[in-house]
PDB file of C-alpha atoms in Angstrom:
ATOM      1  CA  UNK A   1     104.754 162.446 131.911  1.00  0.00           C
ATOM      2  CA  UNK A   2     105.432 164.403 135.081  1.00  0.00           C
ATOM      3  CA  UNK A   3     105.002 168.251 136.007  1.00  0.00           C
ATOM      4  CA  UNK A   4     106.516 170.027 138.161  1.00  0.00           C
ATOM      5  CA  UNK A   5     105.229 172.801 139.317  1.00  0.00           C
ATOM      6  CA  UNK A   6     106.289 176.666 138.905  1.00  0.00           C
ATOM      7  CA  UNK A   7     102.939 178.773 139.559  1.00  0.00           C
ATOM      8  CA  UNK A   8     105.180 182.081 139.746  1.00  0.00           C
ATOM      9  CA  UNK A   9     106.012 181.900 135.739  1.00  0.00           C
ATOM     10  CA  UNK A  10     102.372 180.755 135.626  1.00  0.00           C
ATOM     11  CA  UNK A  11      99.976 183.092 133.374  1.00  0.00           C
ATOM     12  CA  UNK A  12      96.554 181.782 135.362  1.00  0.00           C
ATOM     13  CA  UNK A  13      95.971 180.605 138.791  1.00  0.00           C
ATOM     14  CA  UNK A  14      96.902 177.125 140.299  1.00  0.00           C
ATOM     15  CA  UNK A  15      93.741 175.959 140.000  1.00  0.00           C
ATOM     16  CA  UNK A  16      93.564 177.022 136.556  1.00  0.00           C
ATOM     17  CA  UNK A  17      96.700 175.722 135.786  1.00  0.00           C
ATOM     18  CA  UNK A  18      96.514 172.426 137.430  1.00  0.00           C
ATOM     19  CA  UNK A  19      93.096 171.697 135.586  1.00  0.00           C
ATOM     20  CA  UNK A  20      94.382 172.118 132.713  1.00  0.00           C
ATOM     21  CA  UNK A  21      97.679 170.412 132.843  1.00  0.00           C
ATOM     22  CA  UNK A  22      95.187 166.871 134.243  1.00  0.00           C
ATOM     23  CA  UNK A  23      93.411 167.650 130.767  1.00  0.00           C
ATOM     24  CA  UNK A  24      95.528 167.972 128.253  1.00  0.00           C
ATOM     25  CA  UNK A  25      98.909 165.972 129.623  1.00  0.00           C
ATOM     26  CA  UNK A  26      97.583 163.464 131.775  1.00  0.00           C
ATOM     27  CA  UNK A  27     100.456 163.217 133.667  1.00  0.00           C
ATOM     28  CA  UNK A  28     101.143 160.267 135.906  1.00  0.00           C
ATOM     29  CA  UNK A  29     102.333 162.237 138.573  1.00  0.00           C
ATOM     30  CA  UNK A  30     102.047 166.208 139.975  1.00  0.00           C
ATOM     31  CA  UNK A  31     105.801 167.320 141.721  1.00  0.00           C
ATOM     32  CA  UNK A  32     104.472 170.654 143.980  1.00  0.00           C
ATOM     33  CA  UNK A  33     107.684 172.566 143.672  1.00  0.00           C
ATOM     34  CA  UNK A  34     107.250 176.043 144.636  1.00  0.00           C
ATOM     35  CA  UNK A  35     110.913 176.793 146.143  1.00  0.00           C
ATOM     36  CA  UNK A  36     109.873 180.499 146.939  1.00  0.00           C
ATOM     37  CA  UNK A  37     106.912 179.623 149.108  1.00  0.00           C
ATOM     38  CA  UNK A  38     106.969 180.001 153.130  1.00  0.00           C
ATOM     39  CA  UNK A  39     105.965 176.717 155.092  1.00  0.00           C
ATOM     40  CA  UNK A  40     102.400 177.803 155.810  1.00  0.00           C
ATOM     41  CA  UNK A  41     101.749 179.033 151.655  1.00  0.00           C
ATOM     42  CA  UNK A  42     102.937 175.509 150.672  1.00  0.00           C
ATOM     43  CA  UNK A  43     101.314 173.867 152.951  1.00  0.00           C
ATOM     44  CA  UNK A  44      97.988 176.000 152.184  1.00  0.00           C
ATOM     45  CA  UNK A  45      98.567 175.066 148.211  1.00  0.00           C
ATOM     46  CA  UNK A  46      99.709 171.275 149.159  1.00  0.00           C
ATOM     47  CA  UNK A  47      96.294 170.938 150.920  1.00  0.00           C
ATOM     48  CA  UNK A  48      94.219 172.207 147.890  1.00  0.00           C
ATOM     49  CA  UNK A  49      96.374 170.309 145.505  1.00  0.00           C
ATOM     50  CA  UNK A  50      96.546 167.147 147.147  1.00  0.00           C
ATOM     51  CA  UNK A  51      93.077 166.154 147.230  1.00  0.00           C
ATOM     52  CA  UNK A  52      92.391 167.091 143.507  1.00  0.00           C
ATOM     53  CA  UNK A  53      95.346 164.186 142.368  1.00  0.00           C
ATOM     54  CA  UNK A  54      93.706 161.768 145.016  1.00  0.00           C
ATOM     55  CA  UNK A  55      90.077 162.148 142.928  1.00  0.00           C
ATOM     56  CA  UNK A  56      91.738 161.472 139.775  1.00  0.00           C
ATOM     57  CA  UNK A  57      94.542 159.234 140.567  1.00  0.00           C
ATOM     58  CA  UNK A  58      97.356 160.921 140.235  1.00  0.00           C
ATOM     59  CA  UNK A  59     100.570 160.959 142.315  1.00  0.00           C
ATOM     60  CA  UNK A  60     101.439 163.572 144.616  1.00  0.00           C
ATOM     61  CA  UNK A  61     104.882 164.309 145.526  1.00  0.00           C
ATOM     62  CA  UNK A  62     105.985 166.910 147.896  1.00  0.00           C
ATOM     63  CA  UNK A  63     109.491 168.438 147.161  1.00  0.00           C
ATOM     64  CA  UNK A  64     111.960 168.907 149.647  1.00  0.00           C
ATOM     65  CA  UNK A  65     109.393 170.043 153.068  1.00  0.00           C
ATOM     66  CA  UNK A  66     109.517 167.146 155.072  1.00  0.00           C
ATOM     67  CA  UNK A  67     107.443 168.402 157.665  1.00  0.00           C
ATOM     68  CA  UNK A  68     104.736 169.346 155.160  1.00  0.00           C
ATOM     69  CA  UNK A  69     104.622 165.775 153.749  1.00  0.00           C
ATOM     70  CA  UNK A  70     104.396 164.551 156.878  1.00  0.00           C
ATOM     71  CA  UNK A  71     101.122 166.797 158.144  1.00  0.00           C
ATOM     72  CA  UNK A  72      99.756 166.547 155.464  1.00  0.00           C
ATOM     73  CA  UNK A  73     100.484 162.557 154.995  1.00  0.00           C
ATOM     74  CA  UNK A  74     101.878 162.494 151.787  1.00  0.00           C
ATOM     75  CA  UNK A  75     103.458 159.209 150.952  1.00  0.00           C
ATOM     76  CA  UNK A  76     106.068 160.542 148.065  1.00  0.00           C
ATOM     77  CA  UNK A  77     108.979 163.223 148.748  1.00  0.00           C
ATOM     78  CA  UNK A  78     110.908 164.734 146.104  1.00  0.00           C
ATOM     79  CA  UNK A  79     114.366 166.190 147.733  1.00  0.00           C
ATOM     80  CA  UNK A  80     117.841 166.759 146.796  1.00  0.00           C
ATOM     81  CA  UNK A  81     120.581 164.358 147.493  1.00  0.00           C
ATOM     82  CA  UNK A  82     122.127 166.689 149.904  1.00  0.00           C
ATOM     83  CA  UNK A  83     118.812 166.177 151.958  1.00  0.00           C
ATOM     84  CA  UNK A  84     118.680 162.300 151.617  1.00  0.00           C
ATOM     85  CA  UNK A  85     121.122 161.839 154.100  1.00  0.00           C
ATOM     86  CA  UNK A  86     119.054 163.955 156.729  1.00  0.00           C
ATOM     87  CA  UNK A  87     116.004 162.106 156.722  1.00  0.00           C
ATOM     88  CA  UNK A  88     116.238 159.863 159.937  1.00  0.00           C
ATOM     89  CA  UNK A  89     112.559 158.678 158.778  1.00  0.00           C
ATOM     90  CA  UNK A  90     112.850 157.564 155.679  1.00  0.00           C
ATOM     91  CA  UNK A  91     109.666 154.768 156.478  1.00  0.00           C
ATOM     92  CA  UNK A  92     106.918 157.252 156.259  1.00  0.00           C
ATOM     93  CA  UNK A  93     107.358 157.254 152.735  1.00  0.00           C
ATOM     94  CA  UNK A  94     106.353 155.138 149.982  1.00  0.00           C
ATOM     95  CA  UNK A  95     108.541 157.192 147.100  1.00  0.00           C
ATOM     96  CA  UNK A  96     111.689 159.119 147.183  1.00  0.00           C
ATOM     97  CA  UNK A  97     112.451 160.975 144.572  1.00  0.00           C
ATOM     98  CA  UNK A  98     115.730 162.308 144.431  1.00  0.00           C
ATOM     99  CA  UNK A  99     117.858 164.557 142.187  1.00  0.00           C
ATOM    100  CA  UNK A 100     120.855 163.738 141.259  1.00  0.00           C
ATOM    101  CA  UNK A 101     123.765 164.916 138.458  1.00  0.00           C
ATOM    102  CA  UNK A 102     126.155 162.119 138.394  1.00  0.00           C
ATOM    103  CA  UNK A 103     126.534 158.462 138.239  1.00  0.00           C
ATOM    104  CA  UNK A 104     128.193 158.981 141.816  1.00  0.00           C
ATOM    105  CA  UNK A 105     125.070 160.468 143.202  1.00  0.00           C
ATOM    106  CA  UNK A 106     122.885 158.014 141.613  1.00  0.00           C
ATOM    107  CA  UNK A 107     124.721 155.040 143.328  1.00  0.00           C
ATOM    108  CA  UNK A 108     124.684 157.239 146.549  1.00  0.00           C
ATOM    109  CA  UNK A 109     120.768 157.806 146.257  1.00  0.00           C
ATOM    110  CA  UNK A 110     120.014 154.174 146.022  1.00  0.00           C
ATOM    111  CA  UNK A 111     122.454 153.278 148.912  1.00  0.00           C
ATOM    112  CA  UNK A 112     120.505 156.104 151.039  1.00  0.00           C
ATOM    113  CA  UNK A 113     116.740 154.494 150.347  1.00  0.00           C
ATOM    114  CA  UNK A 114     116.039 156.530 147.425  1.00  0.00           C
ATOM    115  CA  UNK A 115     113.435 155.148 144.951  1.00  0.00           C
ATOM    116  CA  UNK A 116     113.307 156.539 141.623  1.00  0.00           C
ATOM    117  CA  UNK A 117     115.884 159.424 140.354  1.00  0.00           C
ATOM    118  CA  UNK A 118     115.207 162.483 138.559  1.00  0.00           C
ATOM    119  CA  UNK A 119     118.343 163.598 136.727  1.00  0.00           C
ATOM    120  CA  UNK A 120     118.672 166.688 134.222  1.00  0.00           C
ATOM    121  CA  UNK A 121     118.938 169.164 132.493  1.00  0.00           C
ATOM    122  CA  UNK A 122     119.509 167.185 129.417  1.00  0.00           C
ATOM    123  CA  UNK A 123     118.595 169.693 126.977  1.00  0.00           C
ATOM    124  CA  UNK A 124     118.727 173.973 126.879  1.00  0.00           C
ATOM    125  CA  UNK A 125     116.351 175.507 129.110  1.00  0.00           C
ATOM    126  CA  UNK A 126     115.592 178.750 130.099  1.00  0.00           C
ATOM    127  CA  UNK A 127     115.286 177.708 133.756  1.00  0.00           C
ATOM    128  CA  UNK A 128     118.906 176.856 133.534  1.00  0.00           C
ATOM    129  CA  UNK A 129     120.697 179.257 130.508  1.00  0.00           C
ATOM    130  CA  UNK A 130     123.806 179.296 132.363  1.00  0.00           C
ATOM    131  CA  UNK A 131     124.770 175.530 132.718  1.00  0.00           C
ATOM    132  CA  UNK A 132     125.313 173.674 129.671  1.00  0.00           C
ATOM    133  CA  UNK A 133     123.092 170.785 129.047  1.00  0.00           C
ATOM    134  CA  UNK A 134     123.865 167.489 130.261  1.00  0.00           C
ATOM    135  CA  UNK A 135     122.454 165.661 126.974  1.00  0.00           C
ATOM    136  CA  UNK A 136     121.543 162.156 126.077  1.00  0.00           C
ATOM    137  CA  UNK A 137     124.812 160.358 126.461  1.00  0.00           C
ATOM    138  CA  UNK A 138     124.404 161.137 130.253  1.00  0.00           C
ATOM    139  CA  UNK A 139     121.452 160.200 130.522  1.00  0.00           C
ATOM    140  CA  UNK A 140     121.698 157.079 129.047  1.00  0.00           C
ATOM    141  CA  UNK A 141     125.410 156.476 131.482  1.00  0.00           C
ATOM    142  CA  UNK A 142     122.490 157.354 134.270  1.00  0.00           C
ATOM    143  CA  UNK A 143     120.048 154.730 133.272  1.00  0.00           C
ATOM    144  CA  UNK A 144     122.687 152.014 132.177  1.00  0.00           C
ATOM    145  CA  UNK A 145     124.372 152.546 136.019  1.00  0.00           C
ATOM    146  CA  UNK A 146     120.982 152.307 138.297  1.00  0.00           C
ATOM    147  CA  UNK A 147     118.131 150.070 138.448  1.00  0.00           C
ATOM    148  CA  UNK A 148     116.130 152.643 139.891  1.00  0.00           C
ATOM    149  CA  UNK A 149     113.683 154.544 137.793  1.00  0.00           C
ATOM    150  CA  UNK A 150     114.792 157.771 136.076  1.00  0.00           C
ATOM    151  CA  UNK A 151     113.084 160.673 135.354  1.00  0.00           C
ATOM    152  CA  UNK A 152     114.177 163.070 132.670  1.00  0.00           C
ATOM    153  CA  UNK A 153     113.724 166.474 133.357  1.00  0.00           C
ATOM    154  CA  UNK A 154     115.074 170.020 131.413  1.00  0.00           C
ATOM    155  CA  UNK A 155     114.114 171.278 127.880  1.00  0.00           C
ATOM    156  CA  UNK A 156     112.377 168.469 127.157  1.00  0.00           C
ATOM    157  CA  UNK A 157     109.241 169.137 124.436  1.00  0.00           C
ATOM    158  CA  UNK A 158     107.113 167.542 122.061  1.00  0.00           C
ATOM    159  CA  UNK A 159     109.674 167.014 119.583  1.00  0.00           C
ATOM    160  CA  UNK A 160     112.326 165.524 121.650  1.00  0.00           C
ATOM    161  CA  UNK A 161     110.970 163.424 124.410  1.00  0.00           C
ATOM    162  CA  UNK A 162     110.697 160.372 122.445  1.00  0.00           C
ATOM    163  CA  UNK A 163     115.091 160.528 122.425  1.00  0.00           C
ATOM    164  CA  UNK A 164     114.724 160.766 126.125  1.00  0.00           C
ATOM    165  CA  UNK A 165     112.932 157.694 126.380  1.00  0.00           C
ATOM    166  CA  UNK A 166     114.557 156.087 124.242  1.00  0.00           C
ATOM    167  CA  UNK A 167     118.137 156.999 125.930  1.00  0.00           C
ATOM    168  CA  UNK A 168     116.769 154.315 129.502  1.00  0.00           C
ATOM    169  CA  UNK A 169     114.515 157.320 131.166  1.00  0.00           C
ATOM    170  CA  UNK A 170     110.938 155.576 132.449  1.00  0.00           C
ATOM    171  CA  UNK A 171     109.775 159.149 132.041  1.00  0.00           C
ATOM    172  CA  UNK A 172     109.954 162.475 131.698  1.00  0.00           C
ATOM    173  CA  UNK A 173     109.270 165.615 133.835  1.00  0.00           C
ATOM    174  CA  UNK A 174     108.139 169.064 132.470  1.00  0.00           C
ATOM    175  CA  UNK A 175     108.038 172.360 134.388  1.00  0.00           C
ATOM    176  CA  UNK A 176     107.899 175.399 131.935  1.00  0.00           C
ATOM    177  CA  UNK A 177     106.405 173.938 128.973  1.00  0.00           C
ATOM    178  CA  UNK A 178     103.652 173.163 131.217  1.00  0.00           C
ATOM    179  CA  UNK A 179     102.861 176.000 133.122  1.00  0.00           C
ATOM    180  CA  UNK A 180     102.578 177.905 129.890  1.00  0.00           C
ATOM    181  CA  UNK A 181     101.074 174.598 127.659  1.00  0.00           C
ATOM    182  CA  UNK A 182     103.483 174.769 125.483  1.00  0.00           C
ATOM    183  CA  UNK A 183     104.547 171.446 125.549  1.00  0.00           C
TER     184      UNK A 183
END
C-alpha cells in the first residue's frame, strides 16, 4: 500500500495523521502531495516528514517540486508526464514515479526514464466525481502493455483492492481513505 498525502481534507495534524497511517496501514511508501502548498510550506513539511519514513523504512517520494527533492536529497519524484520531459536531470533520482492515463503515456513514460507508473482513477471517487472511472479493464490493458511497475490509485478500499491486484497492479495508492482511516 501507498498514501498519498492530502493534509487539507485531513481531520488532525500531519503529524497526527502520518503516525497513524505508519500504524495501522503500513504502507510501503509515503507520496507528499500537497498541490496547494507554496515552495517554502512543502519544503518545511518535506523536512519533518522525510526523516520520520527514513527511521522506519519507508519510501519517500516527493511529487512534482524538483527543486525540493533536490535540497532536500530525496532520491524518488512523483510528477506528471507532462513534467517528465522537463527534467534535464533525471540521474539524481533513484525512482520516478509518473502518472499516466493511457497506454500511450505509459510507453512514453518508460521511453522518458520513468520507473514505476501510477495510473487511475479506476473506481468512483470523490476526489474526481466528474470523470468517469477508468475501471479494471484499463488497468489491466496498463499492466499487460508495460513492464514497469503500476500503481493503482482512485476509490480504491478495503473491499476492492484485492480486484486491483489482481487486474497486473504491484500496488495500490490511497489518498482519502487514508487521511480520514477509512480505508
Amino acid at each position: 500500500m501507498i498514501i498519498f498525502t492530502d493534509f487539507k481534507n485531513a481531520q488532525m495534524s500531519e503529524g497526527e495523521v502520518l503516525a497513524k497511517c505508519f500504524t495501522l496501514y503500513h504502507p510501503q511508501a509515503i507520496y507528499l502531495r500537497e498541490k496547494g502548498l507554496s515552495d517554502n510550506d512543502y519544503l518545511s513539511l518535506a523536512r519533518q516528514i522525510k526523516p520520520v519514513c527514513d527511521k522506519i523504512g519507508v519510501d519517500f517520494y516527493i511529487c512534482h517540486k524538483v527543486k525540493v527533492a533536490k535540497l532536500l536529497g530525496v532520491k524518488n519524484l512523483h510528477i506528471s508526464i507532462k513534467e517528465l520531459s522537463k527534467i534535464d536531470t533525471k540521474n539524481d533520482f533513484d525512482n520516478i514515479s509518473v502518472s499516466v492515463h493511457s497506454v500511450e503515456e505509459a510507453k512514453l513514460a518508460k521511453e522518458q526514464g520513468a520507473t514505476r507508473l501510477v495510473y487511475g482513477h479506476i473506481f468512483e471517487t470523490a476526489c474526481k466525481q466528474d470523470l468517469p472511472p477508468r475501471g479494471l479493464a484499463k488497468l489491466k490493458e496498463i499492466c499487460d502493455a508495460t513492464t514497469l511497475p503500476v500503481i493503482a490509485i482512485g476509490g480504491i478500499k478495503s473491499t476492492n483492492y484485492v480486484s486491483v491486484l489482481q487486474s497486473g497492479a504491484q500496488d495500490f495508492a490511497i489518498m482519502s481513505s487514508a487521511m480520514n482511516f477509512t480505508f
